[in-house]
Amino acid sequence: MAGWGCELEDDGDLDSARYWYERSAQSPNGCGSLFLGTFLRNHGDLEGARDRFRKAVDHAQAEAAYVLPHLVTDDGDPDAPGRKIRQTYLNNFADAAARLGEVHRALGESDTAYTWLNQAAGLGNIHAMAQLGAMLWDLGRYDEAVRWLEPAADAGVHDAMFYLALIMDDRGNTARAGAWLAKAADGGAPYAMGRFALHLLEHGDIDEATSWAQRAHEAGDPLIEHAFATVSERMGPREEGPQSTNSTGDIHWTPFEHPCGCVIDWGWSSQEADPRSFIAWCTYIINEVCPWHAEGSTIAPEARKSMVLLQWRAGQGGFFAREATGQDVELGRSLTESLRTLIGQLASATHNSIKVGEIPAAYSAALRRHGFDPRSAWFEQQLTDIILNRGESALEPLLRTLEAREGDPER
């Protein structure tokens, strides 16, 4: 039944596929729950997937607890039948635990995610190692992250290669960072292609960097144009390559409304910060009073009409602020409402309130083919459009290309 569900899913008959997955999940063993959970995860029902994976884990755990104590194994013989059976039961549990941990992580349930991923990784599950390493990287626990990322990267997991490269680069080992980025980029992930392009650019390989930047852009990296332009400007003028848009001089402005009612034009400059940091900053400042009304503010009234530079983090540059004027006042209020709504969706429903129908079909299909969650990618794209593109969609050229490819199987 699960196998027939897979065939139907591959053919695009999702309703029939789900029916057979659900039938298979009614069986006494946990195999059907594993298949159904994977289907639900792939189609955005993370909470449903979590429940199914938990049933699969419970079954695998119970099976192992019953069978393993009765096995007679020869620890000196890796080919002994008992040893092989033992490993099979442990692998079944680790596979289910890895998927359960992954979904808990996607739902923002970090402590529970760590528990399951750590168990699965400790049993040698490569997917769990990569997930756990990425999670530890997010938490800034780099030494622990490397312990799990290295074996996963050696096993060919591109996400593990990417995060391992970031750690190597942060530690000044640019040669190893470049080697891992190259392998991750070859895997086809847009973010890996984009980061590899920046690495090449920073090390003077302009032609190759431009090529990878273009590939990342075509693959759907929403930030590569801005990031590439930022690094290029720090290095000096260039004639080719993706160019940043929506700027006034060297400062890129986006207005937002604050709780005090003021609408402030916020800007970032390539000399002070980068676009990813600006996105993080804006999601924070929309819930804070403006710089003029902040407690202890010493900004002179005459400075508000021009601009001021506010430091973000010590030694990490800052962002510009000025009073919004003209049409930017209404734009700022509209963008703030859109941004708060988007963040609210993430906080309250972890992407589940973003309906599948809202995501362009060709875009969603392309993301699934490369192993990405369409809801997550769609959220990040909307975040980029609101903050970096002042509410304008940067996805239209990519969608036209994807739709053309969907209609032409030869492309």
Short mmCIF file of N, CA and C in Angstrom, two decimals, residues 142-214:
data_model
loop_
_atom_site.label_atom_id
_atom_site.label_comp_id
_atom_site.label_asym_id
_atom_site.label_seq_id
_atom_site.Cartn_x
_atom_site.Cartn_y
_atom_site.Cartn_z
N TYR A 142 29.72 25.94 17.81
CA TYR A 142 30.44 25.52 16.61
C TYR A 142 31.28 24.26 16.79
N ASP A 143 31.92 24.10 17.94
CA ASP A 143 32.74 22.90 18.15
C ASP A 143 31.87 21.64 18.10
N GLU A 144 30.71 21.70 18.76
CA GLU A 144 29.79 20.56 18.71
C GLU A 144 29.25 20.35 17.30
N ALA A 145 28.98 21.46 16.61
CA ALA A 145 28.44 21.36 15.25
C ALA A 145 29.41 20.65 14.32
N VAL A 146 30.70 20.99 14.43
CA VAL A 146 31.71 20.37 13.57
C VAL A 146 31.76 18.87 13.77
N ARG A 147 31.60 18.44 15.00
CA ARG A 147 31.65 17.00 15.30
C ARG A 147 30.64 16.22 14.46
N TRP A 148 29.46 16.81 14.24
CA TRP A 148 28.41 16.12 13.49
C TRP A 148 28.42 16.47 12.00
N LEU A 149 28.83 17.69 11.69
CA LEU A 149 28.82 18.12 10.29
C LEU A 149 29.88 17.40 9.46
N GLU A 150 31.05 17.16 10.04
CA GLU A 150 32.13 16.55 9.27
C GLU A 150 31.77 15.17 8.71
N PRO A 151 31.28 14.23 9.52
CA PRO A 151 30.93 12.94 8.93
C PRO A 151 29.78 13.04 7.93
N ALA A 152 28.82 13.95 8.18
CA ALA A 152 27.71 14.10 7.24
C ALA A 152 28.21 14.70 5.92
N ALA A 153 29.13 15.66 6.01
CA ALA A 153 29.69 16.24 4.78
C ALA A 153 30.51 15.21 4.02
N ASP A 154 31.29 14.43 4.73
CA ASP A 154 32.07 13.37 4.08
C ASP A 154 31.16 12.35 3.39
N ALA A 155 29.95 12.18 3.92
CA ALA A 155 29.01 11.23 3.35
C ALA A 155 28.24 11.82 2.17
N GLY A 156 28.46 13.11 1.87
CA GLY A 156 27.86 13.71 0.70
C GLY A 156 26.63 14.56 0.94
N VAL A 157 26.32 14.92 2.19
CA VAL A 157 25.15 15.76 2.48
C VAL A 157 25.52 17.22 2.23
N HIS A 158 24.86 17.84 1.26
CA HIS A 158 25.26 19.19 0.84
C HIS A 158 24.99 20.25 1.90
N ASP A 159 23.90 20.12 2.66
CA ASP A 159 23.66 21.08 3.74
C ASP A 159 24.79 21.04 4.76
N ALA A 160 25.27 19.85 5.08
CA ALA A 160 26.37 19.72 6.04
C ALA A 160 27.63 20.38 5.49
N MET A 161 27.88 20.19 4.20
CA MET A 161 29.04 20.84 3.57
C MET A 161 28.95 22.36 3.71
N PHE A 162 27.75 22.89 3.49
CA PHE A 162 27.55 24.34 3.54
C PHE A 162 27.84 24.90 4.93
N TYR A 163 27.23 24.30 5.96
CA TYR A 163 27.43 24.81 7.32
C TYR A 163 28.86 24.60 7.80
N LEU A 164 29.46 23.50 7.39
CA LEU A 164 30.86 23.27 7.75
C LEU A 164 31.75 24.33 7.11
N ALA A 165 31.43 24.71 5.88
CA ALA A 165 32.20 25.76 5.20
C ALA A 165 32.09 27.09 5.93
N LEU A 166 30.89 27.41 6.43
CA LEU A 166 30.71 28.67 7.16
C LEU A 166 31.58 28.70 8.42
N ILE A 167 31.66 27.56 9.10
CA ILE A 167 32.48 27.50 10.32
C ILE A 167 33.95 27.62 9.97
N MET A 168 34.38 26.91 8.91
CA MET A 168 35.78 26.99 8.49
C MET A 168 36.16 28.42 8.09
N ASP A 169 35.25 29.09 7.41
CA ASP A 169 35.51 30.46 6.98
C ASP A 169 35.61 31.38 8.18
N ASP A 170 34.72 31.18 9.15
CA ASP A 170 34.75 32.00 10.36
C ASP A 170 36.04 31.80 11.14
N ARG A 171 36.62 30.61 11.04
CA ARG A 171 37.86 30.32 11.76
C ARG A 171 39.10 30.68 10.95
N GLY A 172 38.90 31.25 9.77
CA GLY A 172 40.03 31.70 8.96
C GLY A 172 40.61 30.65 8.05
N ASN A 173 40.02 29.47 8.01
CA ASN A 173 40.50 28.40 7.14
C ASN A 173 39.79 28.53 5.80
N THR A 174 40.19 29.52 5.01
CA THR A 174 39.46 29.82 3.78
C THR A 174 39.63 28.74 2.72
N ALA A 175 40.74 28.03 2.73
CA ALA A 175 40.95 26.98 1.73
C ALA A 175 39.93 25.85 1.92
N ARG A 176 39.76 25.39 3.17
CA ARG A 176 38.78 24.34 3.43
C ARG A 176 37.37 24.85 3.22
N ALA A 177 37.13 26.10 3.60
CA ALA A 177 35.80 26.68 3.41
C ALA A 177 35.45 26.69 1.92
N GLY A 178 36.41 27.12 1.09
CA GLY A 178 36.16 27.17 -0.34
C GLY A 178 35.92 25.79 -0.94
N ALA A 179 36.65 24.81 -0.47
CA ALA A 179 36.49 23.45 -1.00
C ALA A 179 35.11 22.89 -0.67
N TRP A 180 34.64 23.11 0.56
CA TRP A 180 33.31 22.62 0.94
C TRP A 180 32.21 23.41 0.25
N LEU A 181 32.41 24.72 0.09
CA LEU A 181 31.40 25.52 -0.62
C LEU A 181 31.26 25.07 -2.07
N ALA A 182 32.40 24.75 -2.70
CA ALA A 182 32.36 24.29 -4.08
C ALA A 182 31.54 23.01 -4.20
N LYS A 183 31.74 22.08 -3.28
CA LYS A 183 30.99 20.82 -3.32
C LYS A 183 29.51 21.06 -3.04
N ALA A 184 29.21 21.94 -2.08
CA ALA A 184 27.82 22.23 -1.76
C ALA A 184 27.13 22.92 -2.93
N ALA A 185 27.83 23.84 -3.59
CA ALA A 185 27.26 24.54 -4.75
C ALA A 185 26.98 23.58 -5.89
N ASP A 186 27.85 22.62 -6.08
CA ASP A 186 27.62 21.61 -7.13
C ASP A 186 26.35 20.81 -6.87
N GLY A 187 25.90 20.79 -5.61
CA GLY A 187 24.67 20.07 -5.27
C GLY A 187 23.41 20.78 -5.74
N GLY A 188 23.53 22.06 -6.14
CA GLY A 188 22.41 22.76 -6.74
C GLY A 188 21.59 23.65 -5.82
N ALA A 189 21.92 23.74 -4.54
CA ALA A 189 21.15 24.60 -3.64
C ALA A 189 21.47 26.07 -3.94
N PRO A 190 20.44 26.92 -4.14
CA PRO A 190 20.69 28.33 -4.48
C PRO A 190 21.55 29.05 -3.46
N TYR A 191 21.28 28.83 -2.15
CA TYR A 191 22.04 29.54 -1.12
C TYR A 191 23.51 29.14 -1.14
N ALA A 192 23.81 27.86 -1.46
CA ALA A 192 25.19 27.41 -1.53
C ALA A 192 25.88 28.02 -2.75
N MET A 193 25.16 28.09 -3.88
CA MET A 193 25.72 28.72 -5.08
C MET A 193 26.05 30.19 -4.80
N GLY A 194 25.11 30.88 -4.14
CA GLY A 194 25.34 32.29 -3.85
C GLY A 194 26.51 32.52 -2.93
N ARG A 195 26.60 31.72 -1.88
CA ARG A 195 27.72 31.90 -0.94
C ARG A 195 29.04 31.56 -1.59
N PHE A 196 29.05 30.57 -2.49
CA PHE A 196 30.27 30.21 -3.20
C PHE A 196 30.67 31.35 -4.14
N ALA A 197 29.69 31.99 -4.77
CA ALA A 197 29.98 33.14 -5.64
C ALA A 197 30.68 34.25 -4.86
N LEU A 198 30.18 34.53 -3.65
CA LEU A 198 30.80 35.57 -2.83
C LEU A 198 32.21 35.18 -2.41
N HIS A 199 32.40 33.90 -2.10
CA HIS A 199 33.73 33.41 -1.73
C HIS A 199 34.71 33.63 -2.89
N LEU A 200 34.29 33.28 -4.09
CA LEU A 200 35.16 33.45 -5.26
C LEU A 200 35.45 34.92 -5.51
N LEU A 201 34.44 35.75 -5.35
CA LEU A 201 34.63 37.18 -5.56
C LEU A 201 35.61 37.77 -4.56
N GLU A 202 35.47 37.36 -3.31
CA GLU A 202 36.37 37.87 -2.26
C GLU A 202 37.81 37.45 -2.49
N HIS A 203 38.00 36.36 -3.25
CA HIS A 203 39.35 35.87 -3.51
C HIS A 203 39.82 36.18 -4.94
N GLY A 204 39.12 37.10 -5.60
CA GLY A 204 39.61 37.64 -6.86
C GLY A 204 39.25 36.89 -8.12
N ASP A 205 38.50 35.80 -8.01
CA ASP A 205 38.12 35.04 -9.21
C ASP A 205 36.81 35.62 -9.74
N ILE A 206 36.89 36.76 -10.39
CA ILE A 206 35.70 37.53 -10.74
C ILE A 206 34.84 36.82 -11.77
N ASP A 207 35.45 36.28 -12.81
CA ASP A 207 34.65 35.63 -13.86
C ASP A 207 33.87 34.44 -13.33
N GLU A 208 34.54 33.58 -12.56
CA GLU A 208 33.87 32.41 -12.01
C GLU A 208 32.82 32.83 -10.98
N ALA A 209 33.14 33.88 -10.21
CA ALA A 209 32.18 34.37 -9.22
C ALA A 209 30.91 34.88 -9.91
N THR A 210 31.09 35.61 -11.00
CA THR A 210 29.94 36.14 -11.73
C THR A 210 29.08 35.01 -12.28
N SER A 211 29.73 33.97 -12.77
CA SER A 211 29.00 32.82 -13.31
C SER A 211 28.16 32.15 -12.23
N TRP A 212 28.75 31.93 -11.06
CA TRP A 212 28.01 31.27 -9.98
C TRP A 212 26.91 32.19 -9.44
N ALA A 213 27.16 33.50 -9.40
CA ALA A 213 26.13 34.42 -8.94
C ALA A 213 24.92 34.38 -9.86
N GLN A 214 25.17 34.31 -11.16
CA GLN A 214 24.07 34.23 -12.12
C GLN A 214 23.29 32.93 -11.95
#
